[in-house]
mmCIF file with all atom_site columns, C-alpha atoms in Angstrom:
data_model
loop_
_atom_site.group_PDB
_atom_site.id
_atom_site.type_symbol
_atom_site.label_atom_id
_atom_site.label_alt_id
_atom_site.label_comp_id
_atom_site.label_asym_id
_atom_site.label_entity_id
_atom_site.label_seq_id
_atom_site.pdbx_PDB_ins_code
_atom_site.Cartn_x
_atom_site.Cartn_y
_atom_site.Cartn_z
_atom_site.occupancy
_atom_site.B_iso_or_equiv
_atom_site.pdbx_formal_charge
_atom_site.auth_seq_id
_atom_site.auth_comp_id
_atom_site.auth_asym_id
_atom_site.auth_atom_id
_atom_site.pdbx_PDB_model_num
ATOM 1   C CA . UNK A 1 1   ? 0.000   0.000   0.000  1.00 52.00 ? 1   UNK A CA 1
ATOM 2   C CA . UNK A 1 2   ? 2.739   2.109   -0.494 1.00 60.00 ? 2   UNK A CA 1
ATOM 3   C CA . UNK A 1 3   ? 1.242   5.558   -1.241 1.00 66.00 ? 3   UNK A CA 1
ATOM 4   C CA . UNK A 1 4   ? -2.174  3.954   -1.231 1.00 73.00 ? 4   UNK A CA 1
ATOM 5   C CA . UNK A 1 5   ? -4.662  6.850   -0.166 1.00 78.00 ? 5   UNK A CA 1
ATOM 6   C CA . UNK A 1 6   ? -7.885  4.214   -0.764 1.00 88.00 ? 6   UNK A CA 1
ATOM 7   C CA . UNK A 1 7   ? -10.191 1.973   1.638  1.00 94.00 ? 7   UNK A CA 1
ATOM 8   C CA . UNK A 1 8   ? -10.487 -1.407  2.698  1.00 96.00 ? 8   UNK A CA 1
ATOM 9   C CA . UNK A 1 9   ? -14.102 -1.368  4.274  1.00 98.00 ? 9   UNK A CA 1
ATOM 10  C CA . UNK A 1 10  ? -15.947 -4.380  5.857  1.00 98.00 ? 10  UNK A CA 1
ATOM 11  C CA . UNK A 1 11  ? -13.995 -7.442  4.433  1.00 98.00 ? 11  UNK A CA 1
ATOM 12  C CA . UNK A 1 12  ? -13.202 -10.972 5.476  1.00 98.00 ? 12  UNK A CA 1
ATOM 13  C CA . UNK A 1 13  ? -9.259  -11.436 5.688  1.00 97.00 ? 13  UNK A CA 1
ATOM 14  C CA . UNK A 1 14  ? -8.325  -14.470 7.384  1.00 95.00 ? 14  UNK A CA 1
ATOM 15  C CA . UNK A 1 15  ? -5.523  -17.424 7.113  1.00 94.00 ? 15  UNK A CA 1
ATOM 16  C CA . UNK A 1 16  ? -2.499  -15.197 5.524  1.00 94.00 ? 16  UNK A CA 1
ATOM 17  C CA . UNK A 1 17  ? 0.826   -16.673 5.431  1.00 92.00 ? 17  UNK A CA 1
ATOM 18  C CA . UNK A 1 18  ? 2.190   -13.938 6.252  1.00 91.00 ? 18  UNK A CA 1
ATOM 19  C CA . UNK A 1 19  ? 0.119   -10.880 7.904  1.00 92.00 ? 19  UNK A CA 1
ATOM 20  C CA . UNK A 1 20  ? -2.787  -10.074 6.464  1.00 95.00 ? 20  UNK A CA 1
ATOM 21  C CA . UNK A 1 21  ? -2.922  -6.442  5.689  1.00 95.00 ? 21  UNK A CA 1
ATOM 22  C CA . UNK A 1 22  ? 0.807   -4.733  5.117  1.00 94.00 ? 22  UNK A CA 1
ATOM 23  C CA . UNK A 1 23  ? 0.664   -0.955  5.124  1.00 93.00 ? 23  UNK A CA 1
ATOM 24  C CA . UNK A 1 24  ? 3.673   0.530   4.486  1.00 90.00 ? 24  UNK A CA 1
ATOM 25  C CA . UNK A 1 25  ? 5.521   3.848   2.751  1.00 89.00 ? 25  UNK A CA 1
ATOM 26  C CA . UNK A 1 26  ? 3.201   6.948   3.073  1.00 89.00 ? 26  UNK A CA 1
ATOM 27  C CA . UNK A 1 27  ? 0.345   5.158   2.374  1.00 88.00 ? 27  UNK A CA 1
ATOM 28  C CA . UNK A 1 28  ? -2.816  6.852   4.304  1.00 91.00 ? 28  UNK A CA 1
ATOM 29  C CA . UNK A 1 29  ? -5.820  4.320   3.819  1.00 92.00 ? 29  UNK A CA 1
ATOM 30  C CA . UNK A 1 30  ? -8.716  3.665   5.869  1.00 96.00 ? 30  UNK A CA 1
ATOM 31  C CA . UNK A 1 31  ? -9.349  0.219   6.995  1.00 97.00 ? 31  UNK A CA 1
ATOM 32  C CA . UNK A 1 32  ? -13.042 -0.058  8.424  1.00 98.00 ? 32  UNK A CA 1
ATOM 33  C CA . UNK A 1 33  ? -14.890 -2.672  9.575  1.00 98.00 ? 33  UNK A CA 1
ATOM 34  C CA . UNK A 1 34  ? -12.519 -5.494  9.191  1.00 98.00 ? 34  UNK A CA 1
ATOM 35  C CA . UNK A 1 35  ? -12.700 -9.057  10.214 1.00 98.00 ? 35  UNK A CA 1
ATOM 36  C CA . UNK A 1 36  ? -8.806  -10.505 9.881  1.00 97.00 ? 36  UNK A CA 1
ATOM 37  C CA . UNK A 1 37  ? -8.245  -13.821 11.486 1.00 95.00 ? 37  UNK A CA 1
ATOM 38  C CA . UNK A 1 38  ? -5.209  -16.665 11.628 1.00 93.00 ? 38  UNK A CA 1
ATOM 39  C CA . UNK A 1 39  ? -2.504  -14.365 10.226 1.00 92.00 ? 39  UNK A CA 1
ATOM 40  C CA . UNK A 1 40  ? 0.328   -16.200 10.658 1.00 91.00 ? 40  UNK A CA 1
ATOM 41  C CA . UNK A 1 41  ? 2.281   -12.927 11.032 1.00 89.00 ? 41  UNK A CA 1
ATOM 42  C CA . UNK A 1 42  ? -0.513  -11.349 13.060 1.00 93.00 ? 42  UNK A CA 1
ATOM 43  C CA . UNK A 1 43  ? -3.600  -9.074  11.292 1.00 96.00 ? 43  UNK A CA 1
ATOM 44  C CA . UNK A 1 44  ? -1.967  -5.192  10.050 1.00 96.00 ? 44  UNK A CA 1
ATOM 45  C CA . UNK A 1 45  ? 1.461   -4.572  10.337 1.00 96.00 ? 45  UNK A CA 1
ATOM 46  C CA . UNK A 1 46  ? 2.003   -0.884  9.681  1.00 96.00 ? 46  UNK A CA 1
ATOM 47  C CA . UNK A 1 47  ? 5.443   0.634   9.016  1.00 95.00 ? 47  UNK A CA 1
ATOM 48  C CA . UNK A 1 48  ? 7.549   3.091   7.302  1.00 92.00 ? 48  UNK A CA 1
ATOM 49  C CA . UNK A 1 49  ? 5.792   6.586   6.966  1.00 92.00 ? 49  UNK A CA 1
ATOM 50  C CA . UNK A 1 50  ? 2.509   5.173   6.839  1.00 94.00 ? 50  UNK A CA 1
ATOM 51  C CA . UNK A 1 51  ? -0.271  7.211   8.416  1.00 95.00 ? 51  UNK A CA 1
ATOM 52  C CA . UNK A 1 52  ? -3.474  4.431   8.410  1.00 96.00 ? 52  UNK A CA 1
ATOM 53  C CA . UNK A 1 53  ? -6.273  4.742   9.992  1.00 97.00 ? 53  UNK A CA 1
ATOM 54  C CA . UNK A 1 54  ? -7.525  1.325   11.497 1.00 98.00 ? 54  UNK A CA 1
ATOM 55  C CA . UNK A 1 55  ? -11.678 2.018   13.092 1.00 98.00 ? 55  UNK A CA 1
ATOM 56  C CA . UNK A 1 56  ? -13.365 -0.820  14.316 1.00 98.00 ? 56  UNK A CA 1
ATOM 57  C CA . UNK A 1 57  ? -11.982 -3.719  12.936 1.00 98.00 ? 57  UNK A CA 1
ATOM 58  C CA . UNK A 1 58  ? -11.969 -7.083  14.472 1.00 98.00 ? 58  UNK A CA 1
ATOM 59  C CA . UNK A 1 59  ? -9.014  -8.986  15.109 1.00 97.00 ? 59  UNK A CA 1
ATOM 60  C CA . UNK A 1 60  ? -8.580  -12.057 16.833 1.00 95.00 ? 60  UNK A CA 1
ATOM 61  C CA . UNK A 1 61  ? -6.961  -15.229 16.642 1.00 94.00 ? 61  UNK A CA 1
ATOM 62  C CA . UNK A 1 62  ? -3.582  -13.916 15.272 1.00 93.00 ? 62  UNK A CA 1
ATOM 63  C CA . UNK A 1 63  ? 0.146   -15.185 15.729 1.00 89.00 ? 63  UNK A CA 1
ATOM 64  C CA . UNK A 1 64  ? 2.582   -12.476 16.402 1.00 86.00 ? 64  UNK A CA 1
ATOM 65  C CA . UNK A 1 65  ? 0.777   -9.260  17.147 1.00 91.00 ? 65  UNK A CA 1
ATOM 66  C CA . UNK A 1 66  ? -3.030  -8.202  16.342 1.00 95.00 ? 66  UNK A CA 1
ATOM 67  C CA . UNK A 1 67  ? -1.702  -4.950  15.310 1.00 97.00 ? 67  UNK A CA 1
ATOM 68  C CA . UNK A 1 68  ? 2.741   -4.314  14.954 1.00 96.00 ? 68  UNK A CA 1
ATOM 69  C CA . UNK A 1 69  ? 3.420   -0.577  14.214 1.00 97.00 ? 69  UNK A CA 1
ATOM 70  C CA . UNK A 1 70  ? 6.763   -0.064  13.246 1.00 96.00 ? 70  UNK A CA 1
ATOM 71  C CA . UNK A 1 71  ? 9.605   2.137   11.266 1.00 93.00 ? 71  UNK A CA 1
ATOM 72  C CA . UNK A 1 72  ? 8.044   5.687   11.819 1.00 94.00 ? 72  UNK A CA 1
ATOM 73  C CA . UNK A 1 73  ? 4.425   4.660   10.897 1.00 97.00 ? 73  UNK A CA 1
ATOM 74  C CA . UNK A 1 74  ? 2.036   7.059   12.974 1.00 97.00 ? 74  UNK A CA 1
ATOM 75  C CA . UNK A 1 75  ? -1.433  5.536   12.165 1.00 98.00 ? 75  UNK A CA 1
ATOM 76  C CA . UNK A 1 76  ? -4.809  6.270   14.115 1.00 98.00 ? 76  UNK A CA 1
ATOM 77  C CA . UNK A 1 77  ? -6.210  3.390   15.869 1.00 98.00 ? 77  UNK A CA 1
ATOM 78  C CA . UNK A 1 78  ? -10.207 3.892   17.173 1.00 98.00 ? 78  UNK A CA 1
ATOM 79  C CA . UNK A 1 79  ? -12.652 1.504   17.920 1.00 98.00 ? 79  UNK A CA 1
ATOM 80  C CA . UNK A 1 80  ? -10.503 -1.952  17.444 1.00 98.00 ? 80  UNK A CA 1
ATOM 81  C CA . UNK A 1 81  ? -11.294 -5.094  18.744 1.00 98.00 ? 81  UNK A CA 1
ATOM 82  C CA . UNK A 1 82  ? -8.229  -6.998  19.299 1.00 98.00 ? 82  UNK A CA 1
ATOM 83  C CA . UNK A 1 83  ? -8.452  -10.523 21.079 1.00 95.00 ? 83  UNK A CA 1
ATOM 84  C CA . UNK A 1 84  ? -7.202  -13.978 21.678 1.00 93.00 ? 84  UNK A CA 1
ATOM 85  C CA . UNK A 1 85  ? -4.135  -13.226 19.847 1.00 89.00 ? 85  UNK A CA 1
ATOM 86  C CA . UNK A 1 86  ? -1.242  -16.396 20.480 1.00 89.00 ? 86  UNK A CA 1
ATOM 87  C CA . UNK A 1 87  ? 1.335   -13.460 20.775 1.00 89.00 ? 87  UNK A CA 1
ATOM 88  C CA . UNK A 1 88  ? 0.584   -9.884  21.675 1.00 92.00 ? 88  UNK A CA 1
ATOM 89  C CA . UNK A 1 89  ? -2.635  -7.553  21.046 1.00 97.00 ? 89  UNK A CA 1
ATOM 90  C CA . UNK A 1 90  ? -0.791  -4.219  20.017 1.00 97.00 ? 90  UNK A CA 1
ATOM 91  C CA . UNK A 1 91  ? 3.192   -3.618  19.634 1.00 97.00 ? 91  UNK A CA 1
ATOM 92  C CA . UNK A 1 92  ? 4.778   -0.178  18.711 1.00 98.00 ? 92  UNK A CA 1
ATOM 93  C CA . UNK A 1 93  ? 8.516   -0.617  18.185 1.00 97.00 ? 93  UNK A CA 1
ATOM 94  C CA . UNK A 1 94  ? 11.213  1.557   16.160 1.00 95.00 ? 94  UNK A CA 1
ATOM 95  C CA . UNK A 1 95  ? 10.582  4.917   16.508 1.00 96.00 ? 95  UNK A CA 1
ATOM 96  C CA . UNK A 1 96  ? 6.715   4.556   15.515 1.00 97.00 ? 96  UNK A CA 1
ATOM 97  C CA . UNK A 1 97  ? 4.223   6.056   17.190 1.00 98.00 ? 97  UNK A CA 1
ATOM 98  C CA . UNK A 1 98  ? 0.189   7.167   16.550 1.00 98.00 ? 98  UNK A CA 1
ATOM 99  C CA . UNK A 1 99  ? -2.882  7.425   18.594 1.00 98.00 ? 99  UNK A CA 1
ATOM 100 C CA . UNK A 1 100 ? -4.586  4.353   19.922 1.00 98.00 ? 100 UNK A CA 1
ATOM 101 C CA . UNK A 1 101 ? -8.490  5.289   21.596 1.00 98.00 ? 101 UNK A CA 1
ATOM 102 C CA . UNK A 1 102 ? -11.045 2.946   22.752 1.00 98.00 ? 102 UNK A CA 1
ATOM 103 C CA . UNK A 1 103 ? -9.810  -0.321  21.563 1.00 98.00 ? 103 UNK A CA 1
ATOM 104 C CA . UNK A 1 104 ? -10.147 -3.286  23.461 1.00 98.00 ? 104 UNK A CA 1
ATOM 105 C CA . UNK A 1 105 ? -7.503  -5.906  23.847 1.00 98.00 ? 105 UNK A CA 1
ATOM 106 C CA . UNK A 1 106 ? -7.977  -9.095  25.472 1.00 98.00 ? 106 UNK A CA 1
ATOM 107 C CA . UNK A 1 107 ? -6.896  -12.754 26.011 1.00 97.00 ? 107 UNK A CA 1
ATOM 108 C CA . UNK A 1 108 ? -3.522  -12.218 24.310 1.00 95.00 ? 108 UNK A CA 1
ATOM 109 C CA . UNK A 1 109 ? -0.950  -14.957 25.360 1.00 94.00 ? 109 UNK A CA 1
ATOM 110 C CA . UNK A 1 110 ? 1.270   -12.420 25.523 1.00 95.00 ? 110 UNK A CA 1
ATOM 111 C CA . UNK A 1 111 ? 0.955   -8.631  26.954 1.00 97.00 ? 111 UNK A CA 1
ATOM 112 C CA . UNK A 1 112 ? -2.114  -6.844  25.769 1.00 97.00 ? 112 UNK A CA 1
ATOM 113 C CA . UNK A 1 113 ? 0.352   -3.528  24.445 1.00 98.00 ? 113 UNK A CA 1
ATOM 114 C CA . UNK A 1 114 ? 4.144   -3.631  24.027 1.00 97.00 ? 114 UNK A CA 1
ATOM 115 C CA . UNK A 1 115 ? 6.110   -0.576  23.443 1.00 98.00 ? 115 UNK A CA 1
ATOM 116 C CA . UNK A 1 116 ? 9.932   -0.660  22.324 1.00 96.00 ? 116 UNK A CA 1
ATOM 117 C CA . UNK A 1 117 ? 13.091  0.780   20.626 1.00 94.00 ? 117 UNK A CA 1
ATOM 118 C CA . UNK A 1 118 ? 12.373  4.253   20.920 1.00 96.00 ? 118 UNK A CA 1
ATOM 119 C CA . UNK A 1 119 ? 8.305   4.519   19.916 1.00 98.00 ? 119 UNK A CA 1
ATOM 120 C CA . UNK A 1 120 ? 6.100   7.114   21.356 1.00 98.00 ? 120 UNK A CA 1
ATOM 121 C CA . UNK A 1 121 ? 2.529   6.342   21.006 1.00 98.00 ? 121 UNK A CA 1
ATOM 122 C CA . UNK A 1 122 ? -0.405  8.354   23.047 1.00 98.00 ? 122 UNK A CA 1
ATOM 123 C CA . UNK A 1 123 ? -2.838  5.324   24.093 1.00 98.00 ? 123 UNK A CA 1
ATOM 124 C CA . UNK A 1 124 ? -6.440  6.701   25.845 1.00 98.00 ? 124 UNK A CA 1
ATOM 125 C CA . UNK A 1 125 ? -9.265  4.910   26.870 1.00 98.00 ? 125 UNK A CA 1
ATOM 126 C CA . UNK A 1 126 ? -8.666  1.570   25.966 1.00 98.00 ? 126 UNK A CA 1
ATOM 127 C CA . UNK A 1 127 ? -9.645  -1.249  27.672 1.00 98.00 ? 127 UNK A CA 1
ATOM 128 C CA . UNK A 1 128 ? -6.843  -4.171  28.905 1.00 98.00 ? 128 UNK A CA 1
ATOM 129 C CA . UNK A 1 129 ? -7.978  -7.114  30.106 1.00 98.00 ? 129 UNK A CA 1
ATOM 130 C CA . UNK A 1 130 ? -7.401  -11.071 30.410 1.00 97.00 ? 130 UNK A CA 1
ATOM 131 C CA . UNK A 1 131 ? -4.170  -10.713 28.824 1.00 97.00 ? 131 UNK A CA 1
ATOM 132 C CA . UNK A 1 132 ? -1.707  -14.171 30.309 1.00 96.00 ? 132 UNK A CA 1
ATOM 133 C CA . UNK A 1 133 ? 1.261   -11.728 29.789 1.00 95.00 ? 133 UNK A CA 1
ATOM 134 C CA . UNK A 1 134 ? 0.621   -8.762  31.090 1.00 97.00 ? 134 UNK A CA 1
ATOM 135 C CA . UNK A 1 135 ? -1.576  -5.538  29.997 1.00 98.00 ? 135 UNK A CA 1
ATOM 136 C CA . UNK A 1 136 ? 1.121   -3.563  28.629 1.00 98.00 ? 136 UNK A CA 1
ATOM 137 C CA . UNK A 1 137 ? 5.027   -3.228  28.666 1.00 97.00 ? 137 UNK A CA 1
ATOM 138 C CA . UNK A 1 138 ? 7.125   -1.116  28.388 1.00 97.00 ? 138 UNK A CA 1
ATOM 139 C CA . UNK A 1 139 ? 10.622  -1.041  27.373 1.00 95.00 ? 139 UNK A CA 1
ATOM 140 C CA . UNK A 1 140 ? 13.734  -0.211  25.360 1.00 88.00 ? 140 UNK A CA 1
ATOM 141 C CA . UNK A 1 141 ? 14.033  3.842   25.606 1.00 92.00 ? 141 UNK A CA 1
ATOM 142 C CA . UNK A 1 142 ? 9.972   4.262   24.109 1.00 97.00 ? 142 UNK A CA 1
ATOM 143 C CA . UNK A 1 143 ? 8.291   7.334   25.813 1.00 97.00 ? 143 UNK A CA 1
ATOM 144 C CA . UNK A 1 144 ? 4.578   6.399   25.653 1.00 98.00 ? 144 UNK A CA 1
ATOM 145 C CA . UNK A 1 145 ? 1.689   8.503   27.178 1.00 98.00 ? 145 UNK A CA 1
ATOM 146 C CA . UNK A 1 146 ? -1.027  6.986   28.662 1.00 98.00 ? 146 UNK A CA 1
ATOM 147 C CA . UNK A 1 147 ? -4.581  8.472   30.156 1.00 98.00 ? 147 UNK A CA 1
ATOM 148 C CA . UNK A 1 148 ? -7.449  7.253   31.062 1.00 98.00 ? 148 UNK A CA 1
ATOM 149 C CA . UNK A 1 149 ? -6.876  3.216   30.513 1.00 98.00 ? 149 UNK A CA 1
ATOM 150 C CA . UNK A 1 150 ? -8.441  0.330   32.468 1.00 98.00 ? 150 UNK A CA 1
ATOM 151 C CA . UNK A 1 151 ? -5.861  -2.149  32.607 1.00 98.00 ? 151 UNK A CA 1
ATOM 152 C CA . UNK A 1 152 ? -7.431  -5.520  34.583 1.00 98.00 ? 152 UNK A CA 1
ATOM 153 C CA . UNK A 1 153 ? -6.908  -9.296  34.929 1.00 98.00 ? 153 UNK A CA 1
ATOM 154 C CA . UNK A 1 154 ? -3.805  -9.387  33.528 1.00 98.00 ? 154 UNK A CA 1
ATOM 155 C CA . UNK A 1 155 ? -1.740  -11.951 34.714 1.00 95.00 ? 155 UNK A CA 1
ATOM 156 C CA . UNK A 1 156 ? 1.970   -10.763 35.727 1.00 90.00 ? 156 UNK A CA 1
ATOM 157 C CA . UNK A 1 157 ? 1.483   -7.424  36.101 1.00 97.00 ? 157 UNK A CA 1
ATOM 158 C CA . UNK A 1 158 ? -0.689  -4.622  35.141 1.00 98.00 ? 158 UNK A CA 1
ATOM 159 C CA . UNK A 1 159 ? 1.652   -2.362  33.514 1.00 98.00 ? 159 UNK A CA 1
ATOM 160 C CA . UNK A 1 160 ? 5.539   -2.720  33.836 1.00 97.00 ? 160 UNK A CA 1
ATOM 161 C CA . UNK A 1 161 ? 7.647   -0.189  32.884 1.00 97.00 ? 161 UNK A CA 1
ATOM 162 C CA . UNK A 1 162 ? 11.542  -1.033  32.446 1.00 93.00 ? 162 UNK A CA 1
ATOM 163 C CA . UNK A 1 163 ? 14.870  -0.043  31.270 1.00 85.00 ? 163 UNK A CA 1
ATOM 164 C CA . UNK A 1 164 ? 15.461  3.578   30.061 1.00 90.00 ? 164 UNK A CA 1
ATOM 165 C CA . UNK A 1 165 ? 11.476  3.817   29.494 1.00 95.00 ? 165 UNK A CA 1
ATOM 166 C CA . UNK A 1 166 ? 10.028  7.383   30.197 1.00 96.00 ? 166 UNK A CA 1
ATOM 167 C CA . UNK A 1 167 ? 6.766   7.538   30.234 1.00 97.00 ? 167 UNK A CA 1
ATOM 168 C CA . UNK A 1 168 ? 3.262   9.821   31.306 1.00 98.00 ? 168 UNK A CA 1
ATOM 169 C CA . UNK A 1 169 ? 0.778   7.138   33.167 1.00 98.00 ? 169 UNK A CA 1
ATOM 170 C CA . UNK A 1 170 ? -2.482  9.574   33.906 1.00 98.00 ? 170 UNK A CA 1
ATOM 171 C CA . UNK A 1 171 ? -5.875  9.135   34.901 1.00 98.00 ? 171 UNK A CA 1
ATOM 172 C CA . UNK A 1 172 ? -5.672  5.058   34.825 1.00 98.00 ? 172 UNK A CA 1
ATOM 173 C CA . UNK A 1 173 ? -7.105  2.069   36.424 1.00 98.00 ? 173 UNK A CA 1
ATOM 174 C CA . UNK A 1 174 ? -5.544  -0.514  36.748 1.00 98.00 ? 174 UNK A CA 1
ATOM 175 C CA . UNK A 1 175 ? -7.329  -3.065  39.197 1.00 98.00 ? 175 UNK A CA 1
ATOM 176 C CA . UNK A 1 176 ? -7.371  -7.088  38.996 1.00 98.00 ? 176 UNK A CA 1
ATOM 177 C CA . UNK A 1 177 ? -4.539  -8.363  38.042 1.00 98.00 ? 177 UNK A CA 1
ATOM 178 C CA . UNK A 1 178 ? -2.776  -11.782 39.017 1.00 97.00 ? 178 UNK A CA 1
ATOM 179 C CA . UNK A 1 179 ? 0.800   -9.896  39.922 1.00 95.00 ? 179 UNK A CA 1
ATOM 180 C CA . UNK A 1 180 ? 1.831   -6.617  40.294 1.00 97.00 ? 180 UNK A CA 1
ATOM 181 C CA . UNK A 1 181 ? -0.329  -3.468  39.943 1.00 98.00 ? 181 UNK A CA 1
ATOM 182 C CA . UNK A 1 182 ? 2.298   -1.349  38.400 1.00 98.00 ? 182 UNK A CA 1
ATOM 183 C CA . UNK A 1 183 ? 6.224   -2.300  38.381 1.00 97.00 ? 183 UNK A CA 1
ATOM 184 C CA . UNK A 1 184 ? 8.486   0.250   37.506 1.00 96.00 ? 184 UNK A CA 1
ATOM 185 C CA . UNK A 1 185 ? 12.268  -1.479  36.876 1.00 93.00 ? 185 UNK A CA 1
ATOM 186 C CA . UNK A 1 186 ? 15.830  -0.304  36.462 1.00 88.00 ? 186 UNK A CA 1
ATOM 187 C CA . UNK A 1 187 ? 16.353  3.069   35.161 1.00 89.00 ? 187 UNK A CA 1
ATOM 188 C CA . UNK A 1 188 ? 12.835  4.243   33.824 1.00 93.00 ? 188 UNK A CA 1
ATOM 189 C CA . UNK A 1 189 ? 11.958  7.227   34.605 1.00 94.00 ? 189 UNK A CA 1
ATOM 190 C CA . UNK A 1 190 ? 8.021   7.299   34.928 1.00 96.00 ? 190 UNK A CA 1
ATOM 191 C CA . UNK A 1 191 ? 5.246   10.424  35.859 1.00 97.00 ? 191 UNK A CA 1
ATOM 192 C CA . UNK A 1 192 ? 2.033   8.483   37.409 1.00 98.00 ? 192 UNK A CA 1
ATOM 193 C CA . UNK A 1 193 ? -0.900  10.604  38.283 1.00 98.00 ? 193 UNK A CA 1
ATOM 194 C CA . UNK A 1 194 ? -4.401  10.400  39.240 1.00 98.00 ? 194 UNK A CA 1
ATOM 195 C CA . UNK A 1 195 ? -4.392  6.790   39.023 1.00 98.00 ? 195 UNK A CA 1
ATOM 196 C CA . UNK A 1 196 ? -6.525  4.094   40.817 1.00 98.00 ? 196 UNK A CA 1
ATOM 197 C CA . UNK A 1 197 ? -4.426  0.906   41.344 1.00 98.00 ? 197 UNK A CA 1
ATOM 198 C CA . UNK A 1 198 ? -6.495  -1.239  43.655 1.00 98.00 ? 198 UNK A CA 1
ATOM 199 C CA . UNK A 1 199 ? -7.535  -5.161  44.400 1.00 98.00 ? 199 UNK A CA 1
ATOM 200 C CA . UNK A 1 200 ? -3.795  -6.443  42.390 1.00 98.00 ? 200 UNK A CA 1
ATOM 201 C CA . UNK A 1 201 ? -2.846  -9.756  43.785 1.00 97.00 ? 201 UNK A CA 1
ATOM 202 C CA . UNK A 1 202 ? 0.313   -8.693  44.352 1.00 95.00 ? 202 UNK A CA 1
ATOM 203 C CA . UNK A 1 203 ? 2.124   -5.060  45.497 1.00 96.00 ? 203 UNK A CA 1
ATOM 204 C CA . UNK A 1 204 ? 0.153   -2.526  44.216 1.00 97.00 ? 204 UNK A CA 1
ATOM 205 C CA . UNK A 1 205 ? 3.341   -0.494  42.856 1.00 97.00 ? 205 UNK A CA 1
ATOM 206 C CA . UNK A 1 206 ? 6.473   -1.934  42.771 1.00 96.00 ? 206 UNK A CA 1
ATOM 207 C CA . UNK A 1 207 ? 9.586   0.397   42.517 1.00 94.00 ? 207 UNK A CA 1
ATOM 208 C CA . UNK A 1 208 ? 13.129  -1.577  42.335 1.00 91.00 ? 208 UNK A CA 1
ATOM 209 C CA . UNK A 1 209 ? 16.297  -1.836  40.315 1.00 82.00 ? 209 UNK A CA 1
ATOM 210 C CA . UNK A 1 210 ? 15.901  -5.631  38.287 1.00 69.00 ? 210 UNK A CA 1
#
């Protein structure tokens, strides 16, 4: 889709070899409606300077990632339904970022949202649930910002932050989960405000060097 400025609206994509939908240059299509299944290499995979916007698709049953943003890509995300992926829901890695509002992601294997190697991505009012993994990490020198999330019933740990991570963490919930409410690790360096972090089986917030 390099370039590509069209639509892909309502459509059954399911059992790619690969991913299913590649967006990638400066492409700046809207995907709407969506039903992508059994990607091998998960459902969208958006990279170099694409801006895409992805509203209300389904994706579920995915290997790899529901959604991988890469490369500088900066799409809009709105509306997604992301679950029972056998890796993650959404990763953001290599200097990619974008907005990501009121998607749910749940019953990943992995963590629900992964953010690495430098990406930047404002996340709001999503819901993060029922993911074995985790409901979001963070790692790698990535500076996310994220308000207004419910992150619950995540096994391991709410959110973690590691690393060199530096991060905004405003307005969340993050309630329910089988570990930690919060852990922040090593040498991040992390603003959290106006946050409720209640009934986590484990600390609520965890602060410590490894």
């Amino acid at each position: 889709m390099d370039s590509c400025a069209g639509s892909l609206v309502g459509n059954t994509i399911l059992k790619s070899g690969k991913c299913a939908v590649l967006c990638s240059g400066r492409s700046s299509t809207i995907c709407l409606r969506n039903s992508v299944s059994h990607g091998k290499q998960g459902a969208f995979w958006i990279q170099g300077d694409s801006r895409v916007r992805l509203v209300n698709n389904v994706m579920r049953n995915n290997v790899k990632a529901g959604l991988q943003v890469s490369h500088r890509a900066c799409p809009t995300v709105t509306g997604n339904s992301i679950h029972e992926g056998q890796g993650g829901g959404i990763v953001v890695h290599d200097c990619a970022s974008g907005h990501f509002a009121h998607n749910v992601i749940e019953n990943s294997m992995r963590a629900g949202i992964g953010v690495m190697d430098h990406a930047a991505p404002y996340m709001e009012m999503n819901e993060i649930r029922g993911n074995e993994g985790g409901g979001a990490i963070m790692t790698g020198a990535c500076s996310p910002v994220m308000v207004g999330n419910k992150l619950s019933a995540n096994g391991f740990v709410g959110v973690g932050f590691k690393e060199s991570c530096s991060a905004l963490f405003i307005d969340n919930t993050v309630e329910a989960n089988a570990g930690y409410g919060m852990l922040l690790q090593g040498s991040c360096s992390v603003h959290v405000q106006g946050c409720k972090i209640a009934g986590n089986a484990r600390t609520g917030v965890c602060v410590c060097d490894q």
